[in-house]
Coordinates of C-alpha atoms in Angstrom, one line a residue:
X1 CA 20.9 -23.0 -27.8
X2 CA 17.7 -22.8 -29.8
X3 CA 14.8 -20.6 -28.8
X4 CA 11.8 -18.9 -30.4
X5 CA 12.8 -15.2 -30.7
X6 CA 10.4 -14.1 -33.5
X7 CA 7.0 -13.7 -31.8
X8 CA 7.2 -10.2 -30.2
X9 CA 3.9 -9.0 -31.6
X10 CA 2.4 -5.8 -30.4
X11 CA 5.9 -4.6 -30.0
X12 CA 7.5 -1.9 -32.1
X13 CA 10.6 -1.6 -33.9
X14 CA 14.3 -1.0 -33.3
X15 CA 17.5 -0.3 -35.1
X16 CA 20.0 -2.6 -36.6
X17 CA 22.0 -3.3 -39.7
X18 CA 19.6 -3.6 -42.5
X19 CA 19.6 -4.3 -46.2
X20 CA 20.0 -1.0 -48.1
X21 CA 17.9 -2.0 -51.1
X22 CA 14.5 -2.4 -49.3
X23 CA 15.2 0.8 -47.3
X24 CA 15.9 2.7 -50.5
X25 CA 12.7 1.4 -52.1
X26 CA 10.5 2.4 -49.1
X27 CA 12.2 5.8 -48.6
X28 CA 11.8 6.7 -52.3
X29 CA 8.2 5.6 -52.1
X30 CA 7.6 8.1 -49.3
X31 CA 9.3 11.1 -50.9
X32 CA 6.5 12.2 -53.3
X33 CA 3.8 12.5 -50.7
X34 CA 6.2 14.5 -48.4
X35 CA 7.0 16.9 -51.2
X36 CA 3.3 17.3 -52.1
X37 CA 2.4 17.9 -48.5
X38 CA 5.3 20.5 -48.1
X39 CA 3.9 22.5 -51.0
X40 CA 0.6 23.0 -49.4
X41 CA 0.6 24.6 -45.9
X42 CA -3.0 24.5 -44.7
X43 CA -4.0 26.8 -41.9
X44 CA -4.5 25.4 -38.4
X45 CA -8.1 24.4 -38.7
X46 CA -10.3 21.7 -37.3
X47 CA -11.1 20.6 -40.8
X48 CA -7.4 19.8 -41.5
X49 CA -7.1 18.0 -38.2
X50 CA -10.0 15.8 -39.1
X51 CA -8.5 15.3 -42.6
X52 CA -5.2 14.2 -41.0
X53 CA -7.0 11.6 -38.9
X54 CA -9.0 10.3 -41.9
X55 CA -5.8 9.8 -43.9
X56 CA -4.3 8.0 -41.0
X57 CA -7.3 5.7 -40.6
X58 CA -7.1 4.9 -44.3
X59 CA -3.5 3.9 -43.9
X60 CA -4.4 1.6 -41.1
X61 CA -6.9 -0.2 -43.4
X62 CA -4.2 -0.7 -46.0
X63 CA -1.4 -1.7 -43.7
X64 CA -1.7 -5.5 -43.9
X65 CA -2.2 -5.9 -47.6
X66 CA -0.6 -2.7 -49.0
X67 CA 2.2 -1.7 -46.6
X68 CA 3.9 0.7 -49.1
X69 CA 0.6 2.6 -49.7
X70 CA -0.1 2.6 -45.9
X71 CA 3.4 4.1 -45.3
X72 CA 2.6 6.9 -47.8
X73 CA -0.7 7.6 -46.0
X74 CA 1.0 7.7 -42.6
X75 CA 3.6 10.1 -43.9
X76 CA 1.0 12.4 -45.3
X77 CA -1.1 12.3 -42.2
X78 CA 1.9 12.9 -40.0
X79 CA 3.0 16.0 -42.0
X80 CA -0.5 17.4 -42.0
X81 CA -0.9 16.7 -38.3
X82 CA 2.4 18.4 -37.5
X83 CA 1.3 21.6 -39.3
X84 CA -2.1 21.7 -37.6
X85 CA -0.8 20.9 -34.2
X86 CA -2.7 17.6 -34.0
X87 CA -0.3 15.8 -31.7
X88 CA -2.4 12.7 -31.3
X89 CA -2.6 11.9 -35.0
X90 CA 1.1 12.8 -35.3
X91 CA 2.0 10.3 -32.6
X92 CA -0.3 7.6 -34.1
X93 CA 1.1 8.1 -37.6
X94 CA 4.7 7.9 -36.5
X95 CA 4.0 4.8 -34.4
X96 CA 2.2 3.0 -37.2
X97 CA 5.0 3.9 -39.6
X98 CA 7.5 2.3 -37.2
X99 CA 5.3 -0.8 -36.8
X100 CA 5.0 -1.2 -40.6
X101 CA 8.8 -1.0 -41.0
X102 CA 9.1 -3.5 -38.2
X103 CA 6.7 -5.9 -40.0
X104 CA 9.0 -5.7 -43.0
X105 CA 12.1 -6.4 -40.9
X106 CA 13.6 -2.9 -41.5
X107 CA 14.4 -2.3 -37.8
X108 CA 16.6 0.8 -38.1
X109 CA 13.8 2.7 -39.9
X110 CA 11.4 1.3 -37.4
X111 CA 13.4 2.7 -34.5
X112 CA 13.7 6.1 -36.1
X113 CA 9.9 6.5 -36.3
X114 CA 9.2 4.9 -32.9
X115 CA 11.7 7.2 -31.1
X116 CA 9.9 10.1 -32.8
X117 CA 6.5 8.8 -31.7
X118 CA 7.9 8.4 -28.2
X119 CA 8.9 12.0 -28.1
X120 CA 5.4 13.1 -29.0
X121 CA 3.7 10.6 -26.7
X122 CA 5.6 11.8 -23.7
X123 CA 3.8 15.1 -24.0
X124 CA 0.4 13.5 -24.2
X125 CA -1.7 12.2 -21.3
X126 CA -2.2 8.6 -22.6
X127 CA -0.3 6.0 -20.6
X128 CA -1.6 3.1 -22.6
X129 CA -0.3 4.4 -25.9
X130 CA 3.0 5.4 -24.3
X131 CA 3.5 1.9 -23.0
X132 CA 2.7 0.5 -26.5
X133 CA 5.5 2.6 -28.0
X134 CA 8.0 1.5 -25.3
X135 CA 7.0 -2.1 -25.9
X136 CA 7.5 -1.7 -29.7
X137 CA 11.0 -0.2 -29.2
X138 CA 11.9 -3.1 -26.9
X139 CA 10.6 -5.6 -29.5
X140 CA 12.7 -3.9 -32.2
X141 CA 15.9 -4.1 -30.2
X142 CA 15.1 -7.7 -29.3
X143 CA 14.8 -8.8 -32.9
X144 CA 18.2 -7.3 -33.5
X145 CA 19.6 -9.2 -30.5
X146 CA 20.5 -5.9 -28.7
X147 CA 19.2 -7.0 -25.3
X148 CA 20.1 -4.1 -23.0
X149 CA 18.1 -1.4 -24.6
X150 CA 15.4 -4.0 -25.4
X151 CA 15.0 -4.8 -21.7
X152 CA 15.1 -1.1 -20.7
X153 CA 12.2 -0.3 -23.0
X154 CA 10.3 -3.4 -21.9
X155 CA 10.8 -2.4 -18.2
X156 CA 9.5 1.1 -19.0
X157 CA 6.4 -0.4 -20.6
X158 CA 5.9 -2.8 -17.7
X159 CA 6.1 0.0 -15.2
X160 CA 3.4 2.0 -17.0
X161 CA 1.2 -1.0 -17.6
X162 CA 1.3 -2.1 -14.0
X163 CA 0.2 1.3 -12.7
X164 CA -2.4 1.8 -15.5
X165 CA -3.8 -1.7 -15.0
X166 CA -3.5 -2.5 -18.7
X167 CA -3.7 -6.3 -18.1
X168 CA -3.6 -7.2 -21.8
X169 CA -0.5 -5.1 -22.4
X170 CA 1.0 -6.3 -19.1
X171 CA 0.7 -10.0 -20.1
X172 CA 2.5 -9.3 -23.5
X173 CA 5.2 -7.2 -22.0
X174 CA 5.9 -9.8 -19.3
X175 CA 6.2 -12.4 -22.0
X176 CA 8.6 -10.2 -23.9
X177 CA 10.8 -9.7 -20.9
X178 CA 10.7 -13.4 -20.2
X179 CA 12.0 -14.1 -23.7
X180 CA 14.8 -11.7 -23.2
X181 CA 15.9 -13.5 -20.1
X182 CA 15.6 -16.8 -21.9
X183 CA 17.8 -15.7 -24.7
X184 CA 20.3 -14.2 -22.3
X185 CA 20.5 -17.6 -20.5
X186 CA 18.8 -16.4 -17.3
X187 CA 16.4 -19.4 -17.3
X188 CA 15.0 -19.1 -13.8
X189 CA 14.2 -15.4 -14.1
X190 CA 12.7 -16.2 -17.5
X191 CA 10.5 -18.9 -15.9
X192 CA 9.2 -16.7 -13.1
X193 CA 8.4 -13.9 -15.5
X194 CA 6.7 -16.1 -18.1
X195 CA 4.6 -17.8 -15.4
X196 CA 3.4 -14.4 -14.2
X197 CA 2.6 -13.5 -17.8
X198 CA 0.6 -16.7 -18.1
X199 CA -1.3 -16.0 -14.9
X200 CA -2.2 -12.5 -15.9
X201 CA -3.4 -13.7 -19.4
X202 CA -5.5 -16.4 -17.8
X203 CA -7.5 -13.8 -15.9
X204 CA -8.3 -11.8 -19.0
X205 CA -11.6 -11.9 -20.7
X206 CA -10.7 -12.0 -24.4
X207 CA -7.0 -12.5 -23.7
X208 CA -6.7 -15.8 -25.7
X209 CA -4.0 -14.5 -28.0
X210 CA -1.9 -13.1 -25.1
X211 CA -2.3 -16.4 -23.3
X212 CA -1.3 -18.5 -26.4
X213 CA 1.8 -16.3 -26.8
X214 CA 2.9 -16.7 -23.1
X215 CA 2.3 -20.4 -23.1
X216 CA 4.3 -20.9 -26.3
X217 CA 7.2 -18.9 -24.9
X218 CA 7.1 -20.9 -21.7
X219 CA 7.1 -24.1 -23.7
X220 CA 10.2 -23.1 -25.5
X221 CA 11.9 -22.3 -22.2
X222 CA 10.9 -25.7 -20.8
X223 CA 12.4 -27.4 -23.8
X224 CA 15.8 -25.7 -23.1
X225 CA 15.4 -26.7 -19.5
X226 CA 14.9 -30.3 -20.5
X227 CA 11.4 -30.6 -19.2
X228 CA 10.0 -32.2 -22.4
X229 CA 6.7 -33.5 -20.9
X230 CA 5.8 -30.2 -19.4
X231 CA 6.7 -28.5 -22.7
X232 CA 4.4 -30.7 -24.7
X233 CA 1.5 -29.9 -22.3
X234 CA 2.2 -26.1 -22.6
X235 CA 2.2 -26.4 -26.4
X236 CA -1.1 -28.1 -26.3
X237 CA -2.5 -25.4 -24.1
X238 CA -1.1 -22.7 -26.4
X239 CA -2.8 -24.3 -29.4
X240 CA -6.1 -24.5 -27.4
X241 CA -5.8 -20.9 -26.3
X242 CA -5.2 -19.7 -29.9
X243 CA -8.3 -21.6 -30.9
X244 CA -10.6 -19.7 -28.5
X245 CA -12.7 -16.7 -29.6
X246 CA -10.3 -13.7 -29.9
X247 CA -7.2 -15.9 -30.2
X248 CA -6.9 -15.2 -33.9
X249 CA -7.8 -11.8 -35.2
X250 CA -7.4 -12.6 -38.9
X251 CA -6.4 -15.4 -41.4
X252 CA -2.8 -14.1 -41.1
X253 CA -2.9 -14.4 -37.3
X254 CA -4.3 -17.9 -37.6
X255 CA -1.3 -19.0 -39.9
X256 CA 1.2 -17.2 -37.7
X257 CA -0.1 -18.7 -34.4
X258 CA 0.0 -22.2 -36.1
X259 CA 3.6 -21.6 -37.1
X260 CA 4.6 -20.7 -33.5
X261 CA 3.4 -23.9 -32.1
X262 CA 4.4 -26.0 -35.0
X263 CA 8.0 -24.7 -34.7
X264 CA 7.9 -25.4 -31.0
X265 CA 6.7 -29.0 -31.7
X266 CA 9.5 -29.4 -34.2
X267 CA 12.1 -28.2 -31.7
X268 CA 10.7 -30.5 -29.0
X269 CA 11.0 -33.5 -31.4
X270 CA 14.6 -32.5 -32.1
X271 CA 15.5 -32.4 -28.4
X272 CA 13.8 -35.7 -27.9
X273 CA 16.0 -37.3 -30.6
X274 CA 13.3 -37.7 -33.3
X275 CA 14.7 -35.8 -36.2
X276 CA 12.7 -37.4 -38.9
X277 CA 9.4 -36.5 -37.3
X278 CA 10.8 -33.0 -36.5
X279 CA 11.8 -32.5 -40.2
X280 CA 8.3 -33.2 -41.4
X281 CA 6.8 -30.6 -39.0
X282 CA 9.5 -28.0 -39.7
X283 CA 9.2 -28.4 -43.5
X284 CA 5.5 -27.4 -43.2
X285 CA 6.6 -24.4 -41.1
X286 CA 9.1 -23.4 -43.7
X287 CA 6.5 -23.7 -46.5
X288 CA 4.1 -21.5 -44.5
X289 CA 6.7 -18.9 -43.7
X290 CA 7.8 -18.8 -47.4
X291 CA 4.1 -18.4 -48.5
X292 CA 3.5 -15.4 -46.3
X293 CA 6.9 -13.8 -47.1
X294 CA 8.4 -13.8 -43.6
X295 CA 12.2 -14.0 -44.0
X296 CA 12.5 -14.0 -40.2
X297 CA 10.3 -17.1 -39.9
X298 CA 12.1 -18.7 -42.8
X299 CA 15.5 -18.1 -41.2
X300 CA 14.4 -19.7 -38.0
X301 CA 12.8 -22.7 -39.7
X302 CA 15.9 -23.3 -41.8
X303 CA 18.1 -23.3 -38.7
X304 CA 15.9 -26.0 -37.1
X305 CA 15.9 -28.0 -40.3
X306 CA 19.6 -27.9 -40.5
X307 CA 19.8 -29.3 -36.9
X308 CA 17.4 -32.1 -38.0
X309 CA 19.6 -32.9 -41.0
X310 CA 22.7 -33.0 -38.7
X311 CA 21.0 -35.6 -36.5
X312 CA 20.1 -37.6 -39.6
X313 CA 23.7 -37.5 -40.8
X314 CA 23.0 -35.4 -43.9
X315 CA 25.8 -32.9 -43.4
X316 CA 25.7 -31.5 -46.9
X317 CA 22.0 -30.7 -46.6
X318 CA 22.6 -29.3 -43.1
X319 CA 25.4 -27.0 -44.4
X320 CA 23.1 -25.7 -47.2
X321 CA 20.2 -24.9 -44.8
X322 CA 22.5 -23.3 -42.2
X323 CA 24.1 -21.1 -44.9
X324 CA 20.7 -20.0 -46.2
X325 CA 19.5 -19.3 -42.6
X326 CA 22.7 -17.3 -42.0
X327 CA 22.1 -15.2 -45.1
X328 CA 18.5 -14.5 -44.3
X329 CA 19.2 -13.7 -40.7
X330 CA 21.8 -11.1 -41.7
X331 CA 19.3 -9.6 -44.2
X332 CA 16.5 -9.2 -41.6
X333 CA 18.9 -8.4 -38.7
X334 CA 18.2 -11.6 -36.7
X335 CA 21.6 -11.7 -34.9
X336 CA 20.7 -14.5 -32.6
X337 CA 19.7 -16.8 -35.5
X338 CA 22.9 -15.8 -37.2
X339 CA 24.9 -16.6 -34.1
X340 CA 23.5 -20.1 -33.9
X341 CA 23.9 -20.7 -37.6
X342 CA 27.6 -19.7 -37.3
X343 CA 28.1 -22.1 -34.4
X344 CA 26.6 -25.0 -36.4
X345 CA 28.6 -24.1 -39.6
X346 CA 31.8 -24.0 -37.5
X347 CA 31.0 -27.5 -36.1
X348 CA 30.2 -28.9 -39.6
X349 CA 33.4 -27.6 -41.1
X350 CA 35.5 -28.9 -38.3
X351 CA 33.8 -32.3 -38.6
X352 CA 34.5 -32.3 -42.4
X353 CA 38.2 -31.4 -41.8
X354 CA 38.0 -27.9 -43.2
X355 CA 39.9 -26.3 -40.3
X356 CA 40.4 -22.9 -42.0
X357 CA 36.6 -22.5 -42.7
X358 CA 35.8 -23.8 -39.2
X359 CA 38.1 -21.2 -37.6
X360 CA 36.6 -18.4 -39.8
X361 CA 33.1 -19.3 -38.7
X362 CA 34.2 -19.7 -35.0
X363 CA 35.8 -16.2 -35.0
X364 CA 32.6 -14.7 -36.5
X365 CA 30.6 -16.6 -33.9
X366 CA 32.7 -15.3 -31.0
X367 CA 32.6 -11.6 -32.1
X368 CA 28.9 -11.7 -32.6
X369 CA 28.4 -13.6 -29.3
X370 CA 30.5 -11.0 -27.4
X371 CA 28.4 -8.2 -29.0
X372 CA 25.1 -9.8 -28.1
X373 CA 25.8 -11.3 -24.7
X374 CA 27.9 -8.6 -23.3
X375 CA 28.5 -9.5 -19.6
X376 CA 29.0 -5.9 -18.6
X377 CA 25.6 -5.1 -20.1
X378 CA 24.2 -8.0 -18.1
X379 CA 25.6 -6.7 -14.9
X380 CA 24.3 -3.2 -15.7
X381 CA 20.9 -4.5 -16.4
X382 CA 20.9 -6.6 -13.2
X383 CA 22.0 -3.5 -11.3
X384 CA 19.3 -1.4 -13.0
X385 CA 16.7 -4.0 -12.3
X386 CA 17.7 -4.2 -8.6
X387 CA 17.6 -0.5 -8.4
X388 CA 14.2 -0.4 -10.1
X389 CA 12.9 -3.1 -7.6
X390 CA 14.3 -1.0 -4.7
X391 CA 12.7 2.1 -6.0
X392 CA 9.4 0.2 -6.5
X393 CA 9.7 -1.1 -2.9
X394 CA 10.4 2.4 -1.6
X395 CA 7.4 3.8 -3.5
X396 CA 5.2 1.1 -2.2
X397 CA 6.5 1.8 1.3
X398 CA 5.9 5.5 0.9
X399 CA 2.4 4.7 -0.3
X400 CA 1.8 2.5 2.7
X401 CA 3.1 5.2 5.0
X402 CA 0.9 7.8 3.3
X403 CA -2.0 5.4 3.6
X404 CA -1.1 4.8 7.3
X405 CA -1.1 8.6 8.0
X406 CA -4.4 8.9 6.1
X407 CA -5.8 6.0 8.1
X408 CA -4.6 7.5 11.4
X409 CA -6.3 10.8 10.5
X410 CA -9.4 9.0 9.5
X411 CA -9.3 6.9 12.7
X412 CA -8.8 10.1 14.7
X413 CA -11.7 11.8 13.0
X414 CA -13.8 8.7 13.5
X415 CA -12.9 8.6 17.1
X416 CA -13.8 12.3 17.5
X417 CA -17.0 11.6 15.7
X418 CA -17.8 8.6 17.9
X419 CA -17.1 10.7 21.1
X420 CA -19.2 13.6 19.9
X421 CA -21.9 11.2 18.8
X422 CA -21.8 9.5 22.2
X423 CA -22.1 12.8 24.0
X424 CA -25.0 13.9 21.8
X425 CA -26.6 10.5 22.3
X426 CA -26.2 10.8 26.1
X427 CA -27.6 14.3 26.1
X428 CA -30.5 13.2 24.0
X429 CA -31.1 10.2 26.2
X430 CA -31.0 12.4 29.3
X431 CA -33.5 14.8 27.7
X432 CA -35.7 11.9 26.7
X433 CA -35.6 10.6 30.3
X434 CA -36.5 14.0 31.6
X435 CA -39.3 14.3 29.2
X436 CA -40.6 10.8 30.2
X437 CA -40.2 11.6 33.9
X438 CA -42.0 15.0 33.5
X439 CA -44.7 13.4 31.4
X440 CA -45.2 10.7 34.0
X441 CA -45.2 13.2 36.8
X442 CA -47.7 15.4 34.9
X443 CA -49.8 12.3 34.4
X444 CA -49.7 11.5 38.1
X445 CA -50.6 15.1 38.9
X446 CA -53.5 15.0 36.5
X447 CA -54.6 11.7 38.0
X448 CA -54.4 13.1 41.5
X449 CA -56.2 16.2 40.5
X450 CA -58.9 14.1 38.8
X451 CA -59.2 12.0 41.9
X452 CA -59.4 15.2 44.1
X453 CA -62.0 16.7 41.8
X454 CA -64.0 13.5 41.9
X455 CA -63.7 13.4 45.7
X456 CA -64.7 17.1 45.9
X457 CA -67.6 16.5 43.6
X458 CA -68.7 13.6 45.8
X459 CA -68.3 15.8 48.9
X460 CA -70.3 18.6 47.2
X461 CA -73.0 16.2 46.4
X462 CA -73.1 15.0 49.9
X463 CA -73.2 18.6 51.2
X464 CA -76.0 19.3 48.8
X465 CA -77.8 16.2 50.0
X466 CA -77.2 17.2 53.6
X467 CA -78.3 20.8 52.9
X468 CA -81.3 19.4 51.3
X469 CA -81.9 17.2 54.3
X470 CA -81.4 20.1 56.6
X471 CA -83.7 22.6 54.7
X472 CA -86.3 20.1 53.5
X473 CA -88.7 18.3 55.7
X474 CA -89.3 14.7 54.8
X475 CA -90.5 11.5 56.3
X476 CA -93.2 11.1 59.1
X477 CA -93.8 14.0 61.4
X478 CA -95.6 13.2 64.7
X479 CA -98.4 15.8 65.3
X480 CA -101.0 16.1 68.0
X481 CA -104.4 15.4 66.7
X482 CA -105.9 18.0 69.0
X483 CA -103.6 20.9 69.6
X484 CA -101.6 20.2 66.5
X485 CA -98.2 20.4 68.2
X486 CA -95.3 18.5 66.7
X487 CA -92.9 16.2 68.5
X488 CA -89.3 16.6 67.6
X489 CA -86.5 14.0 67.7
X490 CA -85.9 14.7 71.4
X491 CA -89.4 14.0 72.3
X492 CA -90.5 17.6 73.0
X493 CA -93.7 19.0 71.7
X494 CA -93.6 22.3 70.0
X495 CA -95.8 24.5 67.9
X496 CA -96.0 23.6 64.3
X497 CA -94.6 27.0 63.2
X498 CA -91.6 26.6 65.5
X499 CA -90.9 23.1 64.2
X500 CA -91.1 24.1 60.6
X501 CA -89.2 27.4 60.9
X502 CA -86.2 25.6 62.5
X503 CA -86.1 22.9 59.8
X504 CA -86.7 24.9 56.7
X505 CA -86.4 28.3 55.2
X506 CA -90.1 29.0 55.6
X507 CA -91.4 31.8 57.8
X508 CA -94.9 32.2 59.1
X509 CA -97.3 35.1 59.2
X510 CA -100.3 34.7 61.4
X511 CA -103.9 35.1 60.2
X512 CA -107.4 33.6 60.9
X513 CA -109.2 31.4 58.4
X514 CA -112.9 31.8 57.5
X515 CA -113.9 28.8 59.6
X516 CA -112.2 30.0 62.8
X517 CA -113.0 33.8 62.5
X518 CA -116.8 33.6 63.3
X519 CA -116.1 31.3 66.1
X520 CA -113.6 33.6 67.7
X521 CA -115.2 37.0 66.9
X522 CA -118.8 36.2 66.4
X523 CA -120.7 39.1 64.8
X524 CA -117.6 41.1 64.8
X525 CA -116.1 38.9 62.1
X526 CA -116.2 40.8 58.9
X527 CA -117.3 38.0 56.7
X528 CA -115.8 36.3 53.7
X529 CA -113.7 39.4 52.8
X530 CA -111.5 39.1 56.0
X531 CA -108.5 37.2 55.8

């Protein structure tokens, strides 16, 4: 069973059996800064906090090209942060220290520092960084072939990343979990998980690297499932994804991503029965891994090259490459690669008639296999996952119930609001109707009053006219030419003064004019002064 188990980037480190020499070199390289830092105990001050962070940042800049110097900077920054109470820098320094050890295949030291970072991170309110530490711990255990704690750590990271909506981290953690299932032989669960990882990565803006990683892992799974055509398409998509902007962060990332897909192409050619073509591809992968100093990648490439030589009938060359792969895998703690190398060596020795050597390799294979693929552990993990799924379903149900109660309260409030609004609207409508009614009635009253006033004015005018007619003489008045009596409407003749007095406000006073006075009184008329 051949699979790609060496691309768990963005993961952190875990424990395992490691070579003592590189550990001793790194630990001795860290002693001097620790002693120097211990001799100076700076007071808790923001200046020292800033200094610890600056030293940590300097270590990050050196990590890729000068890992030993980066480790010394991290150690100094962590010690200073511990004394000044700077928990964030302390957690960052311990995490990066673990990552650096992981990159150098020293997983026991990696786990030591990652567990320490986890203890600090749990006290800080930063879910994204906490999930990153969990993912790193899972990646470390995975590289050692210790799947139970690896899966536990990945599941913790997955839980946090789902709730914190860290889609980039979610895609990577899902891919890591899928690879664990793949190695464990649970191919269908691996397929479902890797397909989800691919879907999540496809939705990400700037998620080209995560997508390339998921597609490559899914391609390796399909190779083991015998779906070679689909595997070839997935490898092509992975290469295309890594070629997008953001798919390769540096030259080293470019080389590493090429190695992933080249190794997958080599394995695909092996499974299709084309060992000569596979050997050409895998030789280039081995040269690249050797050039960048990755013993883990070299061990994997040598394992595949040994398989190619077996198919070509070169048993001596195959034995040499399997033996070298076994030695390297033991140095870097790649127990799954070692397991496959032991299996192939046992088969070669048996075919060569070396029964004693074949039995020795077979025993070593079975012991390692039982350690890695512990069925009891598989059952425990399955039980734990089922329990986790049940707990998640219960939490989701409780959330739905809580939301249902909230919705009921909201609906009740809305119903009350609607009822009150309807009542208020009805009252306002009634008030408006009353106002309109009263306004119309007032307008009708005003119109009636205006009409009555107009009628009264007309009547007054008529009365005035009648009064004028009554009190004012007008028109023709029949009068006797001799006696001067006036004839009324009834045909009677009456004196002028009687006629006028009855028809006007005039009154008469009798006197004698100058013409009639002499005639009536003769000489007794006093003359012009009378009258």
